[in-house]
Short mmCIF file of C-alpha atoms in Angstrom, two decimals:
data_model
loop_
_atom_site.label_atom_id
_atom_site.label_comp_id
_atom_site.label_asym_id
_atom_site.label_seq_id
_atom_site.Cartn_x
_atom_site.Cartn_y
_atom_site.Cartn_z
CA UNK A 1 -72.20 80.91 326.50
CA UNK A 2 -72.05 77.56 328.25
CA UNK A 3 -71.41 75.94 331.62
CA UNK A 4 -69.62 72.65 332.21
CA UNK A 5 -69.32 70.29 335.17
CA UNK A 6 -67.25 67.16 334.64
CA UNK A 7 -66.03 64.25 336.74
CA UNK A 8 -63.26 61.89 335.64
CA UNK A 9 -62.05 58.75 337.40
CA UNK A 10 -59.81 56.48 335.36
CA UNK A 11 -59.47 54.25 338.44
CA UNK A 12 -63.18 53.40 338.56
CA UNK A 13 -63.41 49.65 339.11
CA UNK A 14 -66.96 49.17 340.37
CA UNK A 15 -70.39 50.01 339.01
CA UNK A 16 -69.78 53.75 338.87
CA UNK A 17 -69.09 55.93 335.85
CA UNK A 18 -65.61 56.70 334.63
CA UNK A 19 -66.78 60.01 333.15
CA UNK A 20 -69.75 62.23 334.01
CA UNK A 21 -70.48 65.40 332.02
CA UNK A 22 -73.24 67.93 332.73
CA UNK A 23 -73.32 70.86 330.33
CA UNK A 24 -75.52 73.86 329.55
CA UNK A 25 -75.66 75.60 326.20
CA UNK A 26 -76.69 79.26 326.43
CA UNK A 27 -77.68 80.75 323.09
CA UNK A 28 -80.16 82.88 321.17
CA UNK A 29 -83.47 81.01 321.20
CA UNK A 30 -84.01 81.64 317.50
CA UNK A 31 -80.59 80.45 316.36
CA UNK A 32 -81.32 77.47 314.08
CA UNK A 33 -80.10 74.25 315.67
CA UNK A 34 -80.36 70.57 314.85
CA UNK A 35 -81.15 68.39 317.90
CA UNK A 36 -78.86 65.62 319.13
CA UNK A 37 -78.30 62.95 316.48
CA UNK A 38 -75.59 60.98 314.73
CA UNK A 39 -74.09 62.88 311.83
CA UNK A 40 -75.31 62.03 308.35
CA UNK A 41 -71.77 62.24 306.94
CA UNK A 42 -70.03 60.39 309.79
CA UNK A 43 -72.06 57.85 311.77
CA UNK A 44 -69.29 57.56 314.38
CA UNK A 45 -70.02 61.10 315.64
CA UNK A 46 -73.01 62.45 317.54
CA UNK A 47 -73.95 65.98 318.65
CA UNK A 48 -76.46 68.74 318.37
CA UNK A 49 -75.48 71.04 315.50
CA UNK A 50 -75.57 74.73 314.74
CA UNK A 51 -77.47 75.41 311.51
CA UNK A 52 -76.70 79.13 311.23
CA UNK A 53 -75.83 79.98 307.60
CA UNK A 54 -72.07 79.98 307.23
CA UNK A 55 -71.60 77.97 310.43
CA UNK A 56 -73.63 74.89 309.55
CA UNK A 57 -72.91 71.71 311.51
CA UNK A 58 -70.59 73.26 314.07
CA UNK A 59 -71.23 72.10 317.64
CA UNK A 60 -70.69 72.95 321.29
CA UNK A 61 -70.44 69.33 322.53
CA UNK A 62 -69.74 66.26 320.44
CA UNK A 63 -68.87 62.62 321.06
CA UNK A 64 -67.26 60.03 318.81
CA UNK A 65 -67.69 56.27 319.08
CA UNK A 66 -63.90 56.12 319.02
CA UNK A 67 -63.77 57.67 322.48
CA UNK A 68 -63.21 61.34 321.67
CA UNK A 69 -65.25 64.10 323.29
CA UNK A 70 -65.01 67.81 322.52
CA UNK A 71 -66.67 70.65 324.42
CA UNK A 72 -66.59 74.33 323.45
CA UNK A 73 -67.24 77.26 325.79
CA UNK A 74 -66.91 80.75 324.33
CA UNK A 75 -65.16 83.35 326.48
CA UNK A 76 -67.33 86.42 327.10
CA UNK A 77 -65.87 89.55 325.56
CA UNK A 78 -65.75 91.55 322.35
CA UNK A 79 -66.27 89.31 319.31
CA UNK A 80 -65.11 89.93 315.75
CA UNK A 81 -67.85 88.64 313.40
CA UNK A 82 -65.28 88.14 310.65
CA UNK A 83 -63.42 85.43 312.55
CA UNK A 84 -63.90 81.71 311.96
CA UNK A 85 -66.69 79.73 313.61
CA UNK A 86 -65.43 78.04 316.77
CA UNK A 87 -67.90 75.15 316.63
CA UNK A 88 -65.88 73.45 313.91
CA UNK A 89 -63.03 72.90 316.38
CA UNK A 90 -65.10 70.25 318.14
CA UNK A 91 -66.13 68.64 314.85
CA UNK A 92 -62.58 68.41 313.58
CA UNK A 93 -61.25 66.90 316.79
CA UNK A 94 -63.83 64.18 317.40
CA UNK A 95 -63.72 63.08 313.75
CA UNK A 96 -59.90 63.00 313.65
CA UNK A 97 -57.37 60.33 314.60
CA UNK A 98 -55.31 62.78 316.67
CA UNK A 99 -54.93 62.96 320.42
CA UNK A 100 -55.52 66.30 322.12
CA UNK A 101 -51.94 67.57 322.06
CA UNK A 102 -51.51 66.65 318.40
CA UNK A 103 -54.74 68.38 317.47
CA UNK A 104 -53.79 71.53 319.37
CA UNK A 105 -50.25 71.70 317.97
CA UNK A 106 -51.08 70.80 314.39
CA UNK A 107 -54.54 72.30 313.89
CA UNK A 108 -55.19 75.06 316.43
CA UNK A 109 -51.80 76.56 317.23
CA UNK A 110 -50.99 77.76 313.68
CA UNK A 111 -54.24 79.74 313.49
CA UNK A 112 -55.49 80.29 317.06
CA UNK A 113 -55.78 84.05 316.52
CA UNK A 114 -58.27 83.43 313.70
CA UNK A 115 -60.92 82.56 316.30
CA UNK A 116 -62.68 84.63 318.91
CA UNK A 117 -61.72 83.63 322.45
CA UNK A 118 -62.69 80.15 323.62
CA UNK A 119 -62.17 77.41 326.18
CA UNK A 120 -61.95 74.04 324.45
CA UNK A 121 -62.02 70.72 326.29
CA UNK A 122 -60.64 67.70 324.45
CA UNK A 123 -61.05 64.22 325.95
CA UNK A 124 -59.82 60.90 324.58
CA UNK A 125 -61.01 57.86 326.53
CA UNK A 126 -59.50 55.25 324.21
CA UNK A 127 -56.58 54.72 326.59
CA UNK A 128 -56.47 53.31 330.15
CA UNK A 129 -55.50 56.83 331.25
CA UNK A 130 -57.71 59.50 329.70
CA UNK A 131 -55.97 62.11 327.59
CA UNK A 132 -57.81 65.24 328.74
CA UNK A 133 -56.85 68.83 327.92
CA UNK A 134 -58.35 72.27 328.41
CA UNK A 135 -57.13 74.68 325.74
CA UNK A 136 -57.78 78.44 325.62
CA UNK A 137 -56.82 81.21 323.20
CA UNK A 138 -57.66 84.36 325.15
CA UNK A 139 -56.35 87.42 323.28
CA UNK A 140 -54.75 85.13 320.73
CA UNK A 141 -52.44 83.53 323.31
CA UNK A 142 -52.79 79.74 323.33
CA UNK A 143 -52.60 77.99 326.70
CA UNK A 144 -53.34 74.42 327.69
CA UNK A 145 -53.59 72.38 330.87
CA UNK A 146 -54.15 68.70 331.57
CA UNK A 147 -57.44 67.48 333.02
CA UNK A 148 -56.83 65.02 335.87
CA UNK A 149 -59.02 62.66 337.89
CA UNK A 150 -61.64 64.46 339.95
CA UNK A 151 -64.06 67.34 339.45
CA UNK A 152 -63.47 69.84 336.65
CA UNK A 153 -65.56 72.93 335.92
CA UNK A 154 -65.46 75.49 333.13
CA UNK A 155 -67.55 78.44 331.99
CA UNK A 156 -67.23 81.54 329.79
CA UNK A 157 -64.55 83.17 331.92
CA UNK A 158 -60.88 83.82 331.34
CA UNK A 159 -58.60 80.86 332.17
CA UNK A 160 -58.01 80.56 335.91
CA UNK A 161 -60.68 83.13 336.77
CA UNK A 162 -63.95 81.19 337.05
CA UNK A 163 -67.33 82.79 337.49
CA UNK A 164 -69.16 82.31 340.77
CA UNK A 165 -71.73 79.92 339.31
CA UNK A 166 -68.84 77.51 338.71
CA UNK A 167 -67.15 78.15 342.03
CA UNK A 168 -70.31 77.96 344.14
CA UNK A 169 -71.71 74.85 342.42
CA UNK A 170 -68.51 72.85 342.26
CA UNK A 171 -69.08 71.26 345.68
CA UNK A 172 -72.73 70.58 344.86
CA UNK A 173 -71.71 68.74 341.70
CA UNK A 174 -69.11 66.77 343.66
CA UNK A 175 -71.73 65.73 346.20
CA UNK A 176 -74.07 64.60 343.42
CA UNK A 177 -71.30 62.41 342.05
CA UNK A 178 -70.51 61.07 345.52
CA UNK A 179 -74.13 60.17 346.25
CA UNK A 180 -75.33 58.90 342.87
CA UNK A 181 -72.34 57.69 340.84
CA UNK A 182 -73.64 54.17 340.44
CA UNK A 183 -75.25 52.63 337.38
CA UNK A 184 -78.19 51.40 339.45
CA UNK A 185 -78.83 55.05 340.41
CA UNK A 186 -78.56 56.42 336.87
CA UNK A 187 -82.04 57.94 336.80
CA UNK A 188 -81.44 59.72 340.11
CA UNK A 189 -78.02 60.88 338.93
CA UNK A 190 -79.47 62.36 335.74
CA UNK A 191 -82.26 64.11 337.63
CA UNK A 192 -79.88 65.63 340.17
CA UNK A 193 -77.62 66.87 337.37
CA UNK A 194 -80.62 68.45 335.65
CA UNK A 195 -81.60 70.10 338.93
CA UNK A 196 -78.13 71.62 339.04
CA UNK A 197 -78.23 72.77 335.42
CA UNK A 198 -81.65 74.40 335.87
CA UNK A 199 -80.77 76.33 339.05
CA UNK A 200 -81.69 80.02 338.63
CA UNK A 201 -79.85 81.30 341.70
CA UNK A 202 -77.94 84.46 340.76
CA UNK A 203 -74.65 85.86 342.12
CA UNK A 204 -74.58 89.65 342.28
CA UNK A 205 -70.99 89.91 343.51
CA UNK A 206 -69.26 88.20 340.58
CA UNK A 207 -66.53 90.70 339.78
CA UNK A 208 -64.96 88.53 337.09
CA UNK A 209 -68.25 88.34 335.20
CA UNK A 210 -68.81 92.08 335.64
CA UNK A 211 -65.36 92.93 334.29
CA UNK A 212 -65.84 90.74 331.22
CA UNK A 213 -69.38 91.99 330.59
CA UNK A 214 -68.17 95.60 330.68
CA UNK A 215 -66.20 94.98 327.48
CA UNK A 216 -69.46 94.43 325.61
CA UNK A 217 -71.47 97.13 327.45
CA UNK A 218 -73.83 94.58 328.96
CA UNK A 219 -76.67 95.98 331.07
CA UNK A 220 -76.72 95.25 334.81
CA UNK A 221 -79.89 93.17 334.74
CA UNK A 222 -78.48 91.04 331.92
CA UNK A 223 -75.23 90.53 333.84
CA UNK A 224 -77.18 89.29 336.85
CA UNK A 225 -79.15 86.87 334.68
CA UNK A 226 -75.90 85.57 333.17
CA UNK A 227 -74.59 84.81 336.67
CA UNK A 228 -77.04 81.92 337.14
CA UNK A 229 -76.40 78.34 336.09
CA UNK A 230 -79.67 78.52 334.15
CA UNK A 231 -79.66 81.74 332.15
CA UNK A 232 -83.07 83.28 331.44
CA UNK A 233 -83.17 86.53 329.43
CA UNK A 234 -86.50 86.64 327.62
CA UNK A 235 -86.18 90.28 326.56
CA UNK A 236 -83.25 89.24 324.36
CA UNK A 237 -84.75 85.85 323.51
CA UNK A 238 -81.60 84.36 324.96
CA UNK A 239 -80.72 81.84 327.63
CA UNK A 240 -80.02 78.24 328.50
CA UNK A 241 -81.69 76.26 325.74
CA UNK A 242 -79.96 72.86 325.92
CA UNK A 243 -78.85 70.56 328.76
CA UNK A 244 -76.45 67.73 327.87
CA UNK A 245 -75.48 64.80 330.07
CA UNK A 246 -72.85 62.23 329.10
CA UNK A 247 -72.15 59.12 331.19
CA UNK A 248 -69.37 56.66 330.33
CA UNK A 249 -68.68 53.51 332.34
CA UNK A 250 -65.38 51.64 332.55
CA UNK A 251 -66.37 49.29 329.73
CA UNK A 252 -66.88 52.17 327.31
CA UNK A 253 -70.68 52.15 327.37
CA UNK A 254 -71.94 55.69 326.79
CA UNK A 255 -75.28 57.34 327.57
CA UNK A 256 -75.79 60.70 325.84
CA UNK A 257 -78.89 62.58 326.98
CA UNK A 258 -80.00 65.95 325.65
CA UNK A 259 -82.90 68.07 326.88
CA UNK A 260 -83.50 71.05 324.62
CA UNK A 261 -86.08 73.80 324.14
CA UNK A 262 -88.61 73.10 321.42
CA UNK A 263 -88.65 75.84 318.79
CA UNK A 264 -90.07 78.33 318.17
CA UNK A 265 -89.67 79.25 321.83
CA UNK A 266 -92.65 80.78 323.62
CA UNK A 267 -91.29 82.20 326.92
CA UNK A 268 -94.77 82.00 328.44
CA UNK A 269 -95.06 78.30 327.65
CA UNK A 270 -91.63 76.73 327.17
CA UNK A 271 -91.67 73.14 325.98
CA UNK A 272 -88.73 70.77 326.21
CA UNK A 273 -87.75 67.80 324.07
CA UNK A 274 -85.52 64.97 325.28
CA UNK A 275 -83.27 62.77 323.15
CA UNK A 276 -81.31 59.81 324.50
CA UNK A 277 -78.73 57.59 322.82
CA UNK A 278 -76.81 54.58 324.08
CA UNK A 279 -73.73 53.24 322.32
CA UNK A 280 -70.36 51.68 323.01
CA UNK A 281 -66.96 53.15 322.25
CA UNK A 282 -65.37 50.93 319.63
CA UNK A 283 -61.82 51.10 320.96
CA UNK A 284 -62.19 52.12 324.57
CA UNK A 285 -59.71 50.25 326.75
CA UNK A 286 -60.94 49.22 330.19
CA UNK A 287 -58.93 51.06 332.85
CA UNK A 288 -56.58 48.95 334.95
CA UNK A 289 -58.28 47.56 338.04
#
């Protein structure tokens, strides 16, 4: 499970950020994971990586120095353990030379039913106008929509049926961007985004979440915990274990910040580790002023 807030403005011509990403990764605390780092086999790509046997090196959010960003959010429902790992979709995209539509048509479309349901965000900032796409394969049916300038949110819901934690926090995220989208306010921006990502307010009237959770016989208390931006389910050793923030200015300078739970996780004394990387996209074209 994951939660994504994103702001895109290809027309940014001042000291603000062209792209702002705030993302939560919800996962089993004991699932082996490699913290944020550049890949050993491709130094152009950076991400945290799943180290589960059979799914090694897959990721939920990855960035390439060539301007590609991929974000994976699994759709809550019944999963078939025999299907392919979805984390490789991000890896393949950010390490490829394809734009989003090419990648979807040539790589995903021929085998979309081989994966459990997902929402996949593909961004290419190497053009003056960002090529941004949200692709989903719910029930094996592939759909895609363009991502335009402005605020974009996504979670683990069916396409077009967002959970309340996305709906209710969309305006809050927009206000954070409005108040702090300036490079001189970067520290404040990051802190406000973290405050959003760590909010434990629950929504007990989320019918879309309830209907999806029913397919996997999820208990009521677990459903309520899943309704918060910050998921905390210690009895299952599950919850929000990684916060990711990506900031890209109009010159292609990128800040990638990850705050993740130190393992092994002790729910009575959770410790967090922060990693931060700065780099420049090698072929990012400055948007027209």
